[in-house]
PDB file of C-alpha atoms in Angstrom:
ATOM      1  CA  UNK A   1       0.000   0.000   0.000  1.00  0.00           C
ATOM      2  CA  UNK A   2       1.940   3.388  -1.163  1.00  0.00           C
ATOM      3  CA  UNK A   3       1.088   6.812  -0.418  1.00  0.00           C
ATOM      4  CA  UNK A   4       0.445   9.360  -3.322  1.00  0.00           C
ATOM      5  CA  UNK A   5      -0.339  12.751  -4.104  1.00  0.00           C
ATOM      6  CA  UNK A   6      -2.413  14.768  -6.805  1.00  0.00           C
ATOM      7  CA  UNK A   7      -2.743  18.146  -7.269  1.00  0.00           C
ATOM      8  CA  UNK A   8      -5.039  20.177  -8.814  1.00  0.00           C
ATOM      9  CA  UNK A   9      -6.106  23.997  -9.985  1.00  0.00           C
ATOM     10  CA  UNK A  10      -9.051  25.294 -11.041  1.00  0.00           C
ATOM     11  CA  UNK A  11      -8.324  28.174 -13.016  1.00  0.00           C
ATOM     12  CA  UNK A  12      -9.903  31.315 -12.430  1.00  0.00           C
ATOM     13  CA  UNK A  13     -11.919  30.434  -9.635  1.00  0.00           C
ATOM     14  CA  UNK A  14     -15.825  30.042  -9.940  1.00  0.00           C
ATOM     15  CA  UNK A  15     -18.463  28.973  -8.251  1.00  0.00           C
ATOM     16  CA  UNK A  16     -20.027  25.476  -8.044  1.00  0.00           C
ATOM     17  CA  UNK A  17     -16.745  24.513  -9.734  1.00  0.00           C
ATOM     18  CA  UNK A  18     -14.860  21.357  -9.327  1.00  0.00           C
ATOM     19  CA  UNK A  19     -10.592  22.095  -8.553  1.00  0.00           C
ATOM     20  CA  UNK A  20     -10.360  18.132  -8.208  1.00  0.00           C
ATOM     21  CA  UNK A  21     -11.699  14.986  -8.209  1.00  0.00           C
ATOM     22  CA  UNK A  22      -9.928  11.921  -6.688  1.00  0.00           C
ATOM     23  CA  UNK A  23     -11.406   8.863  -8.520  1.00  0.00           C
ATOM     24  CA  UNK A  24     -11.276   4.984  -7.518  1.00  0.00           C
ATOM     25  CA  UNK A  25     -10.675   2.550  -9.836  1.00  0.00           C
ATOM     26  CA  UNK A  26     -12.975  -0.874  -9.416  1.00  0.00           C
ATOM     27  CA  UNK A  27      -9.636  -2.863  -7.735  1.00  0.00           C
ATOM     28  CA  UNK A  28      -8.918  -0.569  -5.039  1.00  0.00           C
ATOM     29  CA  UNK A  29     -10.133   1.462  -1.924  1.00  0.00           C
ATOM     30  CA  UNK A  30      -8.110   4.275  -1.902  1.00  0.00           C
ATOM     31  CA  UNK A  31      -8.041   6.272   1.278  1.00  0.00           C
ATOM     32  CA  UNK A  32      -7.659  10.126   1.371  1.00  0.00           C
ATOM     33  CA  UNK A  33      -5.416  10.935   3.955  1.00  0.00           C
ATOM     34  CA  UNK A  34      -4.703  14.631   3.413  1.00  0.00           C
ATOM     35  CA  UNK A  35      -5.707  17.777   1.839  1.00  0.00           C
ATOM     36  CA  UNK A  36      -4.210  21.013   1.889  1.00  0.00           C
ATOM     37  CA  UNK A  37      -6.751  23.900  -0.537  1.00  0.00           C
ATOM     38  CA  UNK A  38      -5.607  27.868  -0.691  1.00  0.00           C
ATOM     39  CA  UNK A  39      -6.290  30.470  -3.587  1.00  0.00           C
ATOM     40  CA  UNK A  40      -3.883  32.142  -5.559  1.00  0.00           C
ATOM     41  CA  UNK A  41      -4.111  36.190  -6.426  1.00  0.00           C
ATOM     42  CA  UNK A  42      -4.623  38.714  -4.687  1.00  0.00           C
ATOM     43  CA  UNK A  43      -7.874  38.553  -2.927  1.00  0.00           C
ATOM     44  CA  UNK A  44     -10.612  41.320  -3.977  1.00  0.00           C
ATOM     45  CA  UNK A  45     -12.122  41.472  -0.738  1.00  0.00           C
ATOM     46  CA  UNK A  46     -11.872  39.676   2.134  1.00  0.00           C
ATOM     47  CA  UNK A  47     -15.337  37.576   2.066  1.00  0.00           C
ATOM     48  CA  UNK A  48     -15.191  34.114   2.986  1.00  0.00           C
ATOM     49  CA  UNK A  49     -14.886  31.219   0.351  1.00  0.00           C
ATOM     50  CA  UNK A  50     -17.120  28.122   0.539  1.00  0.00           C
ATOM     51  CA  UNK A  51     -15.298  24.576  -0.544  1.00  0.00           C
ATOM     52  CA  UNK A  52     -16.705  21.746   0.226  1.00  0.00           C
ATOM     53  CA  UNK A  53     -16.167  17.705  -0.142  1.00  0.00           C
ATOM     54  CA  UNK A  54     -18.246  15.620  -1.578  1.00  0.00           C
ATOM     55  CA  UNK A  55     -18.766  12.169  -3.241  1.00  0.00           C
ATOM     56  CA  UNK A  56     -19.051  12.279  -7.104  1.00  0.00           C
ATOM     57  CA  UNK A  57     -20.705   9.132  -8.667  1.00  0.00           C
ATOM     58  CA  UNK A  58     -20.121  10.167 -12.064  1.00  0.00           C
ATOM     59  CA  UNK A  59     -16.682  12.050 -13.393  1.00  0.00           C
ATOM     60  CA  UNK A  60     -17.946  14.837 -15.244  1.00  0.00           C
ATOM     61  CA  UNK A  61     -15.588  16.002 -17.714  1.00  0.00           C
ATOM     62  CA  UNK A  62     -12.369  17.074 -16.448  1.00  0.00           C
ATOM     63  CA  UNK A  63     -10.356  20.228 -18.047  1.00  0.00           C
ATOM     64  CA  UNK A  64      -7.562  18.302 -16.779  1.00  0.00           C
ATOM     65  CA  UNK A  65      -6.017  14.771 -15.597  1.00  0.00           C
ATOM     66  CA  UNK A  66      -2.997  15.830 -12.814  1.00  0.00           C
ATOM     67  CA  UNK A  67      -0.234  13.275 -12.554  1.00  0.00           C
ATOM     68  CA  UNK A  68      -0.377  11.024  -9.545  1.00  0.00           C
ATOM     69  CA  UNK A  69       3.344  11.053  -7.672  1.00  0.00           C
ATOM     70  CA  UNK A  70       3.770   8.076  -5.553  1.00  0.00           C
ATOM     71  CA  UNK A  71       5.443   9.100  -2.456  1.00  0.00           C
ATOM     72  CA  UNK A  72       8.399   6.683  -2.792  1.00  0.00           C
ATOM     73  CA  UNK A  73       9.206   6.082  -6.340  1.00  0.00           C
ATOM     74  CA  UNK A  74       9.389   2.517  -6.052  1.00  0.00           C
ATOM     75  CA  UNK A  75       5.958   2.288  -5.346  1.00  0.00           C
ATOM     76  CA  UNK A  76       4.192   1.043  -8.380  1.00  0.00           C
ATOM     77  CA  UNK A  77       1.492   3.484 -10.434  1.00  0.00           C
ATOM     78  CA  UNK A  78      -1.839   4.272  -8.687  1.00  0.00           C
ATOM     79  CA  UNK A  79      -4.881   2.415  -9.172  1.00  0.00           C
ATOM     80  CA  UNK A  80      -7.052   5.656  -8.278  1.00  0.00           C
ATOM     81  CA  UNK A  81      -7.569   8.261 -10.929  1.00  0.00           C
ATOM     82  CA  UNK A  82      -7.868  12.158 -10.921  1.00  0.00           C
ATOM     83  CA  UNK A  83      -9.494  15.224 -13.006  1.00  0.00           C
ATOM     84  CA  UNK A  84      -9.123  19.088 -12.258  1.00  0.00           C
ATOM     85  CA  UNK A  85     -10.550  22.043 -13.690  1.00  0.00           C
ATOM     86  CA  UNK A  86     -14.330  20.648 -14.470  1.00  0.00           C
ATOM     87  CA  UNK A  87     -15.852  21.944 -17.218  1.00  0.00           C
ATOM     88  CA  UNK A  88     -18.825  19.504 -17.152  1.00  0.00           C
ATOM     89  CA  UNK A  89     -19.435  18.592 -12.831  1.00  0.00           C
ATOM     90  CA  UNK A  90     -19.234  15.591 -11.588  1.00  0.00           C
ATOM     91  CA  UNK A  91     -22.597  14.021 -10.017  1.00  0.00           C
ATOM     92  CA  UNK A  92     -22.233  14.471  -6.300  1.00  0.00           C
ATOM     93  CA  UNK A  93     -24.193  12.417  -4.441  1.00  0.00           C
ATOM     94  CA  UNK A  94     -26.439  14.545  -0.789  1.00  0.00           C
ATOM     95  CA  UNK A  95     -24.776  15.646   1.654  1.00  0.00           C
ATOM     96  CA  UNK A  96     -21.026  16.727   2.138  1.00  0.00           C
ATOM     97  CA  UNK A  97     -18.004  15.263   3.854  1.00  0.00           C
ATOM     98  CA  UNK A  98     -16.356  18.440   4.343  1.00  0.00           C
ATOM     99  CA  UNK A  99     -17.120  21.782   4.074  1.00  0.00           C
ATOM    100  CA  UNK A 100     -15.033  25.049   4.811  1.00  0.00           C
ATOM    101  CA  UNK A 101     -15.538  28.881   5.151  1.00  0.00           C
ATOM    102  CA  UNK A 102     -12.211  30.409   4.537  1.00  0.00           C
ATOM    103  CA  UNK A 103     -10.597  34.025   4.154  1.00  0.00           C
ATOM    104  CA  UNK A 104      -9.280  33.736   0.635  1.00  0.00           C
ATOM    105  CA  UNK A 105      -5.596  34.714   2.037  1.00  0.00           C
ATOM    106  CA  UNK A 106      -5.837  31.290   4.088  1.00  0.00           C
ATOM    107  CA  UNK A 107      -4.132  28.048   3.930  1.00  0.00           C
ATOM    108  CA  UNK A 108      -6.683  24.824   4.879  1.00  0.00           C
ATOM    109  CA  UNK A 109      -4.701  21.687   5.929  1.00  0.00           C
ATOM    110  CA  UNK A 110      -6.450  18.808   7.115  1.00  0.00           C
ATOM    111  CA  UNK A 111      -4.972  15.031   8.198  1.00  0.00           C
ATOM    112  CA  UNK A 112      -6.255  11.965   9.967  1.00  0.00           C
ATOM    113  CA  UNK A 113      -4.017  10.767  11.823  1.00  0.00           C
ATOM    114  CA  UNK A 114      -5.944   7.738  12.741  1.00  0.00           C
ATOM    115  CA  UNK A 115      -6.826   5.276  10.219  1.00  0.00           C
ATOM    116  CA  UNK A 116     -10.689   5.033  10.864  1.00  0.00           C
ATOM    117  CA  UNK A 117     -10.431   8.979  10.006  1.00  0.00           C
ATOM    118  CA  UNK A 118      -9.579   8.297   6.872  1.00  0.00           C
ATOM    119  CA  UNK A 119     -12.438   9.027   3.946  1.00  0.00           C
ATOM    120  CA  UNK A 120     -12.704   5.894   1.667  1.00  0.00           C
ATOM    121  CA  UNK A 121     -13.607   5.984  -1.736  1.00  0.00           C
ATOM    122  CA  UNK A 122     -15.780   2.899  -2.870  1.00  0.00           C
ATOM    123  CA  UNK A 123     -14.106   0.117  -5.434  1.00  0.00           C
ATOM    124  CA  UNK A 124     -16.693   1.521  -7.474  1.00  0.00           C
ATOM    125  CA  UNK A 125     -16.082   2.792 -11.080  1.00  0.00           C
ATOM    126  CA  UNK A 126     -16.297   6.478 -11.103  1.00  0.00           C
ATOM    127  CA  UNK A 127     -16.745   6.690  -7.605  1.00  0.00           C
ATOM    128  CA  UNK A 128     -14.437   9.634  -6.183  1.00  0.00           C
ATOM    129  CA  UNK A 129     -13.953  12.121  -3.711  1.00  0.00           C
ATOM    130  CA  UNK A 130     -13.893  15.576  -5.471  1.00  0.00           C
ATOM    131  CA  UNK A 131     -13.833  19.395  -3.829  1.00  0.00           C
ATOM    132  CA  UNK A 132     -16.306  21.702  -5.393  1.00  0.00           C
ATOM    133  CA  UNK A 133     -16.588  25.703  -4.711  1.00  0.00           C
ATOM    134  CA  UNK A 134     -19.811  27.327  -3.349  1.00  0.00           C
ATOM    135  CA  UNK A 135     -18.971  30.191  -3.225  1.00  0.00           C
ATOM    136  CA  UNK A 136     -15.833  32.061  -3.887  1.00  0.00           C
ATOM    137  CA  UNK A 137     -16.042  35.659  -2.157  1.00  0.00           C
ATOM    138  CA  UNK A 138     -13.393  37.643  -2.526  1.00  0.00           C
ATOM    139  CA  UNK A 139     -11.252  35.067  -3.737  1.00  0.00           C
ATOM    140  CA  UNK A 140      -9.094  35.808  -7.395  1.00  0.00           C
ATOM    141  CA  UNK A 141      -7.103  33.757  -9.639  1.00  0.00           C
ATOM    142  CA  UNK A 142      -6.838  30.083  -8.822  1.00  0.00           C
ATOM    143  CA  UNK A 143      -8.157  28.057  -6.403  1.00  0.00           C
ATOM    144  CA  UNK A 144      -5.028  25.076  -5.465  1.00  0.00           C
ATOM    145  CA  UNK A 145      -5.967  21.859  -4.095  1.00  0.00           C
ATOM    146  CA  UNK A 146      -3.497  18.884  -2.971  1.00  0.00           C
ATOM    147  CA  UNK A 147      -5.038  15.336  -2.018  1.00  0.00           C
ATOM    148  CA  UNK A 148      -2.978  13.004  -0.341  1.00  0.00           C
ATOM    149  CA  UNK A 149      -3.785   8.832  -0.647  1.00  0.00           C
ATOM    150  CA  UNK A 150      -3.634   5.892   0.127  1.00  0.00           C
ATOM    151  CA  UNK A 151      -4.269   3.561  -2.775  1.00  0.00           C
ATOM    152  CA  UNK A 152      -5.635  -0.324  -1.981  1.00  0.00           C
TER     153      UNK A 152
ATOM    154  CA  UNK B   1     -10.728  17.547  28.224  1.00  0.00           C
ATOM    155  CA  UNK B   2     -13.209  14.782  28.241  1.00  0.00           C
ATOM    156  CA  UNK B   3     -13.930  15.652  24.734  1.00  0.00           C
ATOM    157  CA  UNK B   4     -10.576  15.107  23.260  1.00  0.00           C
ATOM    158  CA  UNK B   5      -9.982  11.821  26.017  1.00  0.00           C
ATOM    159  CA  UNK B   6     -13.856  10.671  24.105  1.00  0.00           C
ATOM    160  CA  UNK B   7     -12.311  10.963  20.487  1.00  0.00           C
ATOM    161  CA  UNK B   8      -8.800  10.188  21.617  1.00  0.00           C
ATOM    162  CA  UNK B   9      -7.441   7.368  18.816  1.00  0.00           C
ATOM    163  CA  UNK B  10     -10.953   7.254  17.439  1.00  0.00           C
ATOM    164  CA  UNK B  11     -10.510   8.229  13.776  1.00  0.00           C
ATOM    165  CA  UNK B  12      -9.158  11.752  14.687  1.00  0.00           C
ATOM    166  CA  UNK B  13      -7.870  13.823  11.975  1.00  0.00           C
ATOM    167  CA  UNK B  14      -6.168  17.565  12.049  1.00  0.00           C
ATOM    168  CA  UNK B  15      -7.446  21.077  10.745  1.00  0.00           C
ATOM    169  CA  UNK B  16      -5.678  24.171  10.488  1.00  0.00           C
ATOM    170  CA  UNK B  17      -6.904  26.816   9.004  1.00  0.00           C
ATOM    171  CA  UNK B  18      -3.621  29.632   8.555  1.00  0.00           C
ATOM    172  CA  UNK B  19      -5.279  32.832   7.346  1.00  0.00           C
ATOM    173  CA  UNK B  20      -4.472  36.632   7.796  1.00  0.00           C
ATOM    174  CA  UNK B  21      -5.359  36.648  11.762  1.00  0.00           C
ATOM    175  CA  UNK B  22      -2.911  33.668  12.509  1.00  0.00           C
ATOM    176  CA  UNK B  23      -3.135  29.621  12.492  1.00  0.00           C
ATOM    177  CA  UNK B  24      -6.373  28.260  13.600  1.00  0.00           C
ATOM    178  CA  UNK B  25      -6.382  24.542  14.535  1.00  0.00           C
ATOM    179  CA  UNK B  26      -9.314  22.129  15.569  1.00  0.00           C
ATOM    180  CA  UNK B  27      -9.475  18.234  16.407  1.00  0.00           C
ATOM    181  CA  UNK B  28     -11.638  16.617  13.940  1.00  0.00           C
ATOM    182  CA  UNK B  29     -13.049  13.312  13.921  1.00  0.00           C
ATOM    183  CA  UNK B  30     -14.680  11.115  10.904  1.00  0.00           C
ATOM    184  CA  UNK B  31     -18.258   9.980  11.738  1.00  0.00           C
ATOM    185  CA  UNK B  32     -17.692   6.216  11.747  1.00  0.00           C
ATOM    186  CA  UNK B  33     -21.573   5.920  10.277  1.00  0.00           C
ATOM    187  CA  UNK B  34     -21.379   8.066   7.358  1.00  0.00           C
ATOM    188  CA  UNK B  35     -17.975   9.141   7.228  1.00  0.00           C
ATOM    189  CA  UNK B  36     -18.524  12.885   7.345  1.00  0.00           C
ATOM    190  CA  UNK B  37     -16.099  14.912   9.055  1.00  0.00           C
ATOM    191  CA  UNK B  38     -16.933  16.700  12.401  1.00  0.00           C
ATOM    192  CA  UNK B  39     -14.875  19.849  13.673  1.00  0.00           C
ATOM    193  CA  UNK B  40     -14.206  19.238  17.024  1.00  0.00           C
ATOM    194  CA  UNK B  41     -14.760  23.252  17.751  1.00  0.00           C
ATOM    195  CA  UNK B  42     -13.111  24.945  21.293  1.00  0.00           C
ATOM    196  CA  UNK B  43     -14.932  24.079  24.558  1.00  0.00           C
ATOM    197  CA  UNK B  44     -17.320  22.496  22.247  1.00  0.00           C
ATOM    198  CA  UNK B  45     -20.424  20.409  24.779  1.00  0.00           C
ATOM    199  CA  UNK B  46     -19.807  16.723  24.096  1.00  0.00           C
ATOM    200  CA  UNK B  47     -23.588  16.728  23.171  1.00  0.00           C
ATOM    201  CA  UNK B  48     -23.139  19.028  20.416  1.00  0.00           C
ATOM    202  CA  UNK B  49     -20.171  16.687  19.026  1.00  0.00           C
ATOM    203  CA  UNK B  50     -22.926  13.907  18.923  1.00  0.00           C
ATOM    204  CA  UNK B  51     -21.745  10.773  20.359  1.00  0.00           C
ATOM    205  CA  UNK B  52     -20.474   7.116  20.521  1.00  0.00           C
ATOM    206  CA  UNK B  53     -21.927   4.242  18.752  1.00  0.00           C
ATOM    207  CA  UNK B  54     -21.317   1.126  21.024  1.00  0.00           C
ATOM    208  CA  UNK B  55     -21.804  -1.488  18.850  1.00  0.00           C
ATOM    209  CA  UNK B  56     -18.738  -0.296  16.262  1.00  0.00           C
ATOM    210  CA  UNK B  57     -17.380   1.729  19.237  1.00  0.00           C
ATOM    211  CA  UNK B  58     -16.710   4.553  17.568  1.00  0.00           C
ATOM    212  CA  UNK B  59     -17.806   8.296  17.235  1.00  0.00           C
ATOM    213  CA  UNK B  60     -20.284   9.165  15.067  1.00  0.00           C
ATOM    214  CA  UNK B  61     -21.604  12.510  13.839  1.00  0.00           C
ATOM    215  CA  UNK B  62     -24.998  14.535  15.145  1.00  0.00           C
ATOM    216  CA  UNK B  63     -26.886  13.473  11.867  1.00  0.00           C
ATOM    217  CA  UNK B  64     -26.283   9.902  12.560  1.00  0.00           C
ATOM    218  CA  UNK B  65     -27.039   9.664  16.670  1.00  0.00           C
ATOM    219  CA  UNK B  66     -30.386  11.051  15.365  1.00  0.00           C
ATOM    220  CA  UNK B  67     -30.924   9.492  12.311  1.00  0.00           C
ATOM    221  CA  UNK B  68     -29.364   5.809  13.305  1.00  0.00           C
ATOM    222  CA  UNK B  69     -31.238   5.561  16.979  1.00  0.00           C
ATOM    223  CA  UNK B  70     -29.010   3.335  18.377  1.00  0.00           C
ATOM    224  CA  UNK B  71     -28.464   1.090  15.344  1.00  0.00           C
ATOM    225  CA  UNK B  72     -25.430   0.612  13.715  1.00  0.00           C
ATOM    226  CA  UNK B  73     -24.417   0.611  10.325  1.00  0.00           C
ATOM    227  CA  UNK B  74     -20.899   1.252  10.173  1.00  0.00           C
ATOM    228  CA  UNK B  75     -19.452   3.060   7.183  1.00  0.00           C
ATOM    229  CA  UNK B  76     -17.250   0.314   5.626  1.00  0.00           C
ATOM    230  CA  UNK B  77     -20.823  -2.366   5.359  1.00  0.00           C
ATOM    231  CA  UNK B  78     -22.329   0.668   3.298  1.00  0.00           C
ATOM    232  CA  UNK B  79     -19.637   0.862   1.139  1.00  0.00           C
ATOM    233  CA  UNK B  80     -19.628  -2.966   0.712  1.00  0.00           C
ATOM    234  CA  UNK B  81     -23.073  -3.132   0.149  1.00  0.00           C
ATOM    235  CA  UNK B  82     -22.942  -0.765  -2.191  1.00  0.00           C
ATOM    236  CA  UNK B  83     -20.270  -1.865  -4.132  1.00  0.00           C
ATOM    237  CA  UNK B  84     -21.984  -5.227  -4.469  1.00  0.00           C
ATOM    238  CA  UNK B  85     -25.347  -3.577  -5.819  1.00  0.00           C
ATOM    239  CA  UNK B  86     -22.810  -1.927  -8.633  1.00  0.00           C
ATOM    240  CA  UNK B  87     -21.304  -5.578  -9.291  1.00  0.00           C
ATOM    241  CA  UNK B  88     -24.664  -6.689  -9.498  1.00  0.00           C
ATOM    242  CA  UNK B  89     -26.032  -4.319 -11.683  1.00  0.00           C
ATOM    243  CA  UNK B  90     -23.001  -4.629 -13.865  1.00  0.00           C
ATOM    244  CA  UNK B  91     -23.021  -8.581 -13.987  1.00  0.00           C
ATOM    245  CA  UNK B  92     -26.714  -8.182 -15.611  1.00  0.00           C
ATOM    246  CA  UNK B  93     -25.577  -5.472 -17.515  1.00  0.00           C
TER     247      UNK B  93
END
């Protein structure tokens, strides 16, 4: 089981946007671990951003597909998939796993540091764990968002 | 303090929020039912936290202590039971 990390940037930030959308493949759980989420530019204002977490049954259609960096290199390729940048959202299933109200100059950096707080993604096909904008406030330029996994 | 000895080793997790005022950080914990994530706010009342399932022994969100009335359902049998509807679905195409 190796650790990896995706990043992803929705440019020019929007809202009811997708940054990125950590899929699982039908042979693994993967396990987010970690997630870090700021905005780039200089804010307008100082009104709060919305994010939230959600679980996408369906992809959408991603702007783009980040590269997934294992964490050691000798780990082999991830199972688990990602998009960025929607263009077309992703079907979210109700309700939320996370969601944030943030000054757009903020950092947000989350981590379970237990296993059983780790959010697992069904062995599902197109099943995923993606971060979606409510709202965006004062926020300019990009919105950055880092998942780290565990892929099994 | 008996919050954080409730949720100690009990799928906690970290949040820290670093904005123009400083670094803000709270416990969290993942609802072992539905696998939201709770913010563990300061001085929170345990009863606002919701509470502990003791069948899976584990913490589970406000939603769920309401919703689940005592029963569990733990997060990992939804996930299999989902998965297996999918398989299912898929096998009859």
């Amino acid at each position: 089981m190796g650790m990896y990390r995706v990043a992803g940037i929705q440019t020019t930030i929007a809202p009811t946007k997708t940054a990125l959308n950590l899929i699982g493949g039908t042979t693994c759980r993967p396990r987010l671990c970690e997630l870090r989420l700021t905005t780039t530019g200089a804010p307008g204002t100082d009104a709060q951003v919305n994010a939230r977490l959600q679980r996408s049954t369906a992809v959408g259609t991603a702007g783009s597909t980040p590269t997934i960096q294992a964490t050691d290199p000798a780990d082999p390729a991830a199972i688990a998939t990602a998009g960025a940048d929607h263009s077309a959202e992703p079907t979210y299933a109700a309700g939320q796993v996370m969601n944030w109200f943030f000054n757009p100059r903020s950092v947000i950096q989350w981590a379970a540091y237990d296993p059983r707080g780790e959010l697992l993604i069904p062995a599902t096909a197109n099943n995923g764990l993606g971060l979606q904008t409510v709202a965006v406030g004062g926020a300019t330029g990009n919105l950055v968002c880092e998942f780290g996994f565990y892929d099994k | 303090m008996l919050i954080r000895q409730g949720i100690q080793g009990r799928a906690r997790g970290h949040l820290a929020i670093t904005g123009p005022c400083g670094t803000v950080e709270h416990e969290t914990f993942t609802c072992a039912h539905c696998s939201q994530v709770v913010m563990v706010p300061h001085r929170a009342a345990p009863d606002e936290l919701g509470g502990r399932c003791h069948h899976c022994d584990a913490m589970v969100c406000p939603t769920c202590v309401q919703r689940d009335q005592g029963r569990c359902k733990p997060f990992e049998q939804r996930i299999e039971e989902y998965e297996n509807r999918h398989r299912f679905l898929r096998s009859v195409g």
